């Protein structure tokens, strides 16, 4: 039986021209080989699976080639190229810095740089994941990297450039590798499929390319997995089943239903999606990306920004014709707000449902009554109230603005029509309307005519005249409610106050312990407002509020996920037994 080799290794590029998606970098490296102008150190940066180590090996091979081609490629015929292809070259060394990151490993490497090459021109040292070296190892490596022997070239590769010391970066030529585009990945997968004798649908390869997130190695790994599942015939339906990807038809259906304001149908569709094992947040993020694509499809100039198949591009065009730009803008804003609030929400499904309801009502008229809509605007309600009021006008030539309270209004007198043309009269002022005659004011229409106590400036201490008894549960409930009502500019303080637990030291005296001086100073500026709010809501005029800084032994350590799990294991032995049975561990 022939040995199986994964596609990522089997179809690994062996020449600069076969590297996908990095044309600018490979051209620069080929020109350096042709001209012989080689630096002593190179730094290849970029995300995983985009060809950093592959380009480093091809470059090292071309550097030592005895007869390179005119394009700067290795000839593959000389002794140096054959030794490299057969993995027996003594001029090219690869070091994995993730497992060899100590000072001793670097010192051994420095000793090898002193020995000149026996065959070829240069000794090339490829150090992969160089950001994993310790600070001491970097410092030991620094002097050699700055002034290496003439026969030594270093090629460093990393996925996390920001972790490398600036003194190292300043001594290297830096090459930033880009993520692969979806079309580039799809074209490469087509080539691999044809060589392997696998039939495919282009939409299926697009799903694999999107799943890879710009990494060619990831794309080839997913391709192998799908090819095994599909048994040589890669179809769109099989790919979404195997990769557990949400079908894009769901997004098209949601937008079509939203344009028709069919909230109930959208709720049924959402329920089916969740029952199939998909997360509501995943649906919202995917729908936001879909709406963005629809927006791009409205203009011919932005259609090339769609990294999808031609069939899907036509679908986006058709839906873009139905969607007003204002609908798309508002939908994106609503879904972005949902994405921001999703992690903090305690009822995630309800948040997703409310988001989809809002999207479905964007195109609905404001005054159309429907389930779930907010009440009519106050402005419209006020107009209707004014319409039913009898207007009271002061008598002509009089100084009074209104009649007496118990006096009946006088009916207007109709003057006989005059056929003679009259001189143009100056427009009479509009009759004045008495607000008190409406029977309802803006203060009556709102829930409360006054602001909450914590919003009032320079307010005296509240006096309710009551002395009701309350416990710590009632106190904590009113404390949380007060934090939720605090104004938007005090959101940060309100969030920190929610984590505090006020206690009753000696009824009705309340104490709040604060863990840092900055927050203590901020809360002292609104201490009177907080006390007044508690007096009003707890109906006790004798409440006093004391704020103090926490003592060192009172400051609780903020636990991470692993520490929280360990603490739960100690408190609940049954949890330890359950984790062992299910073979679960925190990663």
mmCIF file of N, CA and C in Angstrom, residues 80-143:
data_model
loop_
_atom_site.group_PDB
_atom_site.id
_atom_site.type_symbol
_atom_site.label_atom_id
_atom_site.label_comp_id
_atom_site.label_asym_id
_atom_site.label_seq_id
_atom_site.Cartn_x
_atom_site.Cartn_y
_atom_site.Cartn_z
ATOM 1 N N UNK A 80 24.666 20.697 -4.689
ATOM 2 C CA UNK A 80 24.046 21.376 -3.544
ATOM 3 C C UNK A 80 22.522 21.218 -3.567
ATOM 4 N N UNK A 81 21.903 21.367 -4.760
ATOM 5 C CA UNK A 81 20.449 21.221 -4.872
ATOM 6 C C UNK A 81 20.025 19.776 -4.598
ATOM 7 N N UNK A 82 20.799 18.810 -5.120
ATOM 8 C CA UNK A 82 20.457 17.404 -4.880
ATOM 9 C C UNK A 82 20.552 17.068 -3.393
ATOM 10 N N UNK A 83 21.587 17.575 -2.737
ATOM 11 C CA UNK A 83 21.740 17.320 -1.299
ATOM 12 C C UNK A 83 20.558 17.908 -0.521
ATOM 13 N N UNK A 84 20.139 19.083 -0.941
ATOM 14 C CA UNK A 84 18.992 19.700 -0.252
ATOM 15 C C UNK A 84 17.722 18.888 -0.497
ATOM 16 N N UNK A 85 17.478 18.488 -1.749
ATOM 17 C CA UNK A 85 16.265 17.731 -2.074
ATOM 18 C C UNK A 85 16.228 16.380 -1.356
ATOM 19 N N UNK A 86 17.400 15.809 -1.132
ATOM 20 C CA UNK A 86 17.476 14.511 -0.462
ATOM 21 C C UNK A 86 17.650 14.647 1.052
ATOM 22 N N UNK A 87 17.571 15.889 1.540
ATOM 23 C CA UNK A 87 17.644 16.195 2.968
ATOM 24 C C UNK A 87 18.944 15.714 3.607
ATOM 25 N N UNK A 88 20.040 15.916 2.902
ATOM 26 C CA UNK A 88 21.346 15.553 3.445
ATOM 27 C C UNK A 88 22.335 16.704 3.326
ATOM 28 N N UNK A 89 21.816 17.917 3.178
ATOM 29 C CA UNK A 89 22.687 19.080 3.033
ATOM 30 C C UNK A 89 23.250 19.477 4.394
ATOM 31 N N UNK A 90 24.567 19.772 4.437
ATOM 32 C CA UNK A 90 25.221 20.229 5.663
ATOM 33 C C UNK A 90 25.356 21.743 5.703
ATOM 34 N N UNK A 91 24.801 22.409 4.714
ATOM 35 C CA UNK A 91 24.917 23.868 4.667
ATOM 36 C C UNK A 91 23.649 24.573 5.137
ATOM 37 N N UNK A 92 22.565 23.841 5.285
ATOM 38 C CA UNK A 92 21.293 24.450 5.663
ATOM 39 C C UNK A 92 20.815 23.786 6.954
ATOM 40 N N UNK A 93 20.647 24.605 7.983
ATOM 41 C CA UNK A 93 20.246 24.121 9.290
ATOM 42 C C UNK A 93 18.894 24.749 9.667
ATOM 43 N N UNK A 94 18.028 23.924 10.207
ATOM 44 C CA UNK A 94 16.741 24.419 10.704
ATOM 45 C C UNK A 94 16.676 24.202 12.202
ATOM 46 N N UNK A 95 16.281 25.257 12.907
ATOM 47 C CA UNK A 95 16.169 25.197 14.366
ATOM 48 C C UNK A 95 14.758 25.627 14.768
ATOM 49 N N UNK A 96 14.115 24.805 15.580
ATOM 50 C CA UNK A 96 12.793 25.152 16.101
ATOM 51 C C UNK A 96 12.986 25.869 17.429
ATOM 52 N N UNK A 97 12.773 27.180 17.421
ATOM 53 C CA UNK A 97 13.012 27.973 18.630
ATOM 54 C C UNK A 97 11.985 27.700 19.714
ATOM 55 N N UNK A 98 10.869 27.071 19.369
ATOM 56 C CA UNK A 98 9.860 26.776 20.383
ATOM 57 C C UNK A 98 10.371 25.748 21.385
ATOM 58 N N UNK A 99 11.185 24.798 20.916
ATOM 59 C CA UNK A 99 11.715 23.758 21.806
ATOM 60 C C UNK A 99 13.202 23.922 22.083
ATOM 61 N N UNK A 100 13.860 24.867 21.421
ATOM 62 C CA UNK A 100 15.292 25.125 21.650
ATOM 63 C C UNK A 100 15.472 26.619 21.924
ATOM 64 N N UNK A 101 14.943 27.071 23.040
ATOM 65 C CA UNK A 101 14.891 28.514 23.290
ATOM 66 C C UNK A 101 15.808 28.979 24.406
ATOM 67 N N UNK A 102 16.716 28.128 24.845
ATOM 68 C CA UNK A 102 17.589 28.502 25.964
ATOM 69 C C UNK A 102 18.890 29.108 25.459
ATOM 70 N N UNK A 103 19.648 29.678 26.383
ATOM 71 C CA UNK A 103 20.947 30.263 26.034
ATOM 72 C C UNK A 103 21.899 29.189 25.534
ATOM 73 N N UNK A 104 21.853 28.007 26.128
ATOM 74 C CA UNK A 104 22.765 26.914 25.723
ATOM 75 C C UNK A 104 22.527 26.526 24.263
ATOM 76 N N UNK A 105 21.252 26.462 23.841
ATOM 77 C CA UNK A 105 20.967 26.124 22.446
ATOM 78 C C UNK A 105 21.537 27.157 21.490
ATOM 79 N N UNK A 106 21.433 28.425 21.857
ATOM 80 C CA UNK A 106 21.964 29.479 20.992
ATOM 81 C C UNK A 106 23.495 29.434 20.961
ATOM 82 N N UNK A 107 24.109 29.105 22.096
ATOM 83 C CA UNK A 107 25.580 29.014 22.104
ATOM 84 C C UNK A 107 26.068 27.884 21.201
ATOM 85 N N UNK A 108 25.356 26.766 21.200
ATOM 86 C CA UNK A 108 25.718 25.667 20.294
ATOM 87 C C UNK A 108 25.578 26.125 18.847
ATOM 88 N N UNK A 109 24.533 26.875 18.559
ATOM 89 C CA UNK A 109 24.334 27.400 17.203
ATOM 90 C C UNK A 109 25.469 28.343 16.819
ATOM 91 N N UNK A 110 25.893 29.182 17.756
ATOM 92 C CA UNK A 110 26.986 30.121 17.471
ATOM 93 C C UNK A 110 28.297 29.384 17.175
ATOM 94 N N UNK A 111 28.510 28.251 17.845
ATOM 95 C CA UNK A 111 29.725 27.470 17.575
ATOM 96 C C UNK A 111 29.715 26.933 16.143
ATOM 97 N N UNK A 112 28.530 26.552 15.652
ATOM 98 C CA UNK A 112 28.445 26.016 14.287
ATOM 99 C C UNK A 112 28.689 27.093 13.230
ATOM 100 N N UNK A 113 28.455 28.335 13.548
ATOM 101 C CA UNK A 113 28.655 29.402 12.553
ATOM 102 C C UNK A 113 30.138 29.618 12.246
ATOM 103 N N UNK A 114 31.025 29.176 13.120
ATOM 104 C CA UNK A 114 32.454 29.409 12.889
ATOM 105 C C UNK A 114 33.011 28.514 11.787
ATOM 106 N N UNK A 115 32.381 27.386 11.521
ATOM 107 C CA UNK A 115 32.905 26.421 10.538
ATOM 108 C C UNK A 115 32.394 26.803 9.153
ATOM 109 N N UNK A 116 33.257 27.070 8.205
ATOM 110 C CA UNK A 116 32.809 27.441 6.855
ATOM 111 C C UNK A 116 32.215 26.247 6.127
ATOM 112 N N UNK A 117 31.415 26.476 5.085
ATOM 113 C CA UNK A 117 30.800 25.359 4.348
ATOM 114 C C UNK A 117 31.837 24.616 3.522
ATOM 115 N N UNK A 118 31.669 23.282 3.429
ATOM 116 C CA UNK A 118 32.576 22.473 2.626
ATOM 117 C C UNK A 118 32.155 22.479 1.162
ATOM 118 N N UNK A 119 30.850 22.507 0.923
ATOM 119 C CA UNK A 119 30.316 22.575 -0.441
ATOM 120 C C UNK A 119 29.337 23.745 -0.492
ATOM 121 N N UNK A 120 29.437 24.577 -1.509
ATOM 122 C CA UNK A 120 28.546 25.723 -1.622
ATOM 123 C C UNK A 120 29.179 26.976 -1.048
ATOM 124 N N UNK A 121 28.405 28.064 -1.051
ATOM 125 C CA UNK A 121 28.939 29.369 -0.660
ATOM 126 C C UNK A 121 28.599 29.755 0.774
ATOM 127 N N UNK A 122 27.421 29.386 1.217
ATOM 128 C CA UNK A 122 26.940 29.909 2.494
ATOM 129 C C UNK A 122 26.423 28.790 3.389
ATOM 130 N N UNK A 123 26.506 29.063 4.692
ATOM 131 C CA UNK A 123 25.779 28.286 5.673
ATOM 132 C C UNK A 123 24.525 29.087 6.036
ATOM 133 N N UNK A 124 23.368 28.483 5.861
ATOM 134 C CA UNK A 124 22.102 29.179 6.103
ATOM 135 C C UNK A 124 21.449 28.563 7.337
ATOM 136 N N UNK A 125 21.109 29.411 8.292
ATOM 137 C CA UNK A 125 20.452 28.977 9.525
ATOM 138 C C UNK A 125 19.016 29.510 9.523
ATOM 139 N N UNK A 126 18.056 28.584 9.444
ATOM 140 C CA UNK A 126 16.633 28.944 9.476
ATOM 141 C C UNK A 126 16.117 28.702 10.894
ATOM 142 N N UNK A 127 15.713 29.763 11.568
ATOM 143 C CA UNK A 127 15.204 29.656 12.943
ATOM 144 C C UNK A 127 13.706 29.936 12.894
ATOM 145 N N UNK A 128 12.931 28.892 13.108
ATOM 146 C CA UNK A 128 11.469 29.008 13.041
ATOM 147 C C UNK A 128 10.906 29.378 14.417
ATOM 148 N N UNK A 129 9.787 30.121 14.418
ATOM 149 C CA UNK A 129 9.134 30.594 15.649
ATOM 150 C C UNK A 129 10.150 31.283 16.560
ATOM 151 N N UNK A 130 10.890 32.215 15.982
ATOM 152 C CA UNK A 130 11.990 32.849 16.709
ATOM 153 C C UNK A 130 11.490 33.664 17.902
ATOM 154 N N UNK A 131 10.237 34.063 17.908
ATOM 155 C CA UNK A 131 9.723 34.855 19.029
ATOM 156 C C UNK A 131 9.678 34.052 20.328
ATOM 157 N N UNK A 132 9.830 32.720 20.248
ATOM 158 C CA UNK A 132 9.805 31.879 21.444
ATOM 159 C C UNK A 132 11.131 31.875 22.194
ATOM 160 N N UNK A 133 12.199 32.463 21.641
ATOM 161 C CA UNK A 133 13.477 32.534 22.352
ATOM 162 C C UNK A 133 13.330 33.377 23.605
ATOM 163 N N UNK A 134 14.023 32.988 24.648
ATOM 164 C CA UNK A 134 13.997 33.772 25.873
ATOM 165 C C UNK A 134 14.794 35.058 25.678
ATOM 166 N N UNK A 135 14.597 35.999 26.599
ATOM 167 C CA UNK A 135 15.320 37.275 26.505
ATOM 168 C C UNK A 135 16.819 37.055 26.595
ATOM 169 N N UNK A 136 17.233 36.149 27.450
ATOM 170 C CA UNK A 136 18.669 35.860 27.568
ATOM 171 C C UNK A 136 19.215 35.255 26.277
ATOM 172 N N UNK A 137 18.429 34.388 25.633
ATOM 173 C CA UNK A 137 18.866 33.794 24.369
ATOM 174 C C UNK A 137 18.955 34.848 23.277
ATOM 175 N N UNK A 138 17.996 35.770 23.255
ATOM 176 C CA UNK A 138 18.055 36.868 22.283
ATOM 177 C C UNK A 138 19.334 37.688 22.476
ATOM 178 N N UNK A 139 19.656 37.988 23.712
ATOM 179 C CA UNK A 139 20.850 38.794 23.984
ATOM 180 C C UNK A 139 22.123 38.050 23.607
ATOM 181 N N UNK A 140 22.134 36.721 23.819
ATOM 182 C CA UNK A 140 23.299 35.935 23.409
ATOM 183 C C UNK A 140 23.424 35.871 21.892
ATOM 184 N N UNK A 141 22.309 35.952 21.214
ATOM 185 C CA UNK A 141 22.263 35.853 19.754
ATOM 186 C C UNK A 141 22.561 37.194 19.086
ATOM 187 N N UNK A 142 22.447 38.275 19.864
ATOM 188 C CA UNK A 142 22.458 39.611 19.287
ATOM 189 C C UNK A 142 23.774 39.950 18.594
ATOM 190 N N UNK A 143 24.889 39.711 19.240
ATOM 191 C CA UNK A 143 26.176 40.113 18.676
ATOM 192 C C UNK A 143 26.504 39.343 17.404
#
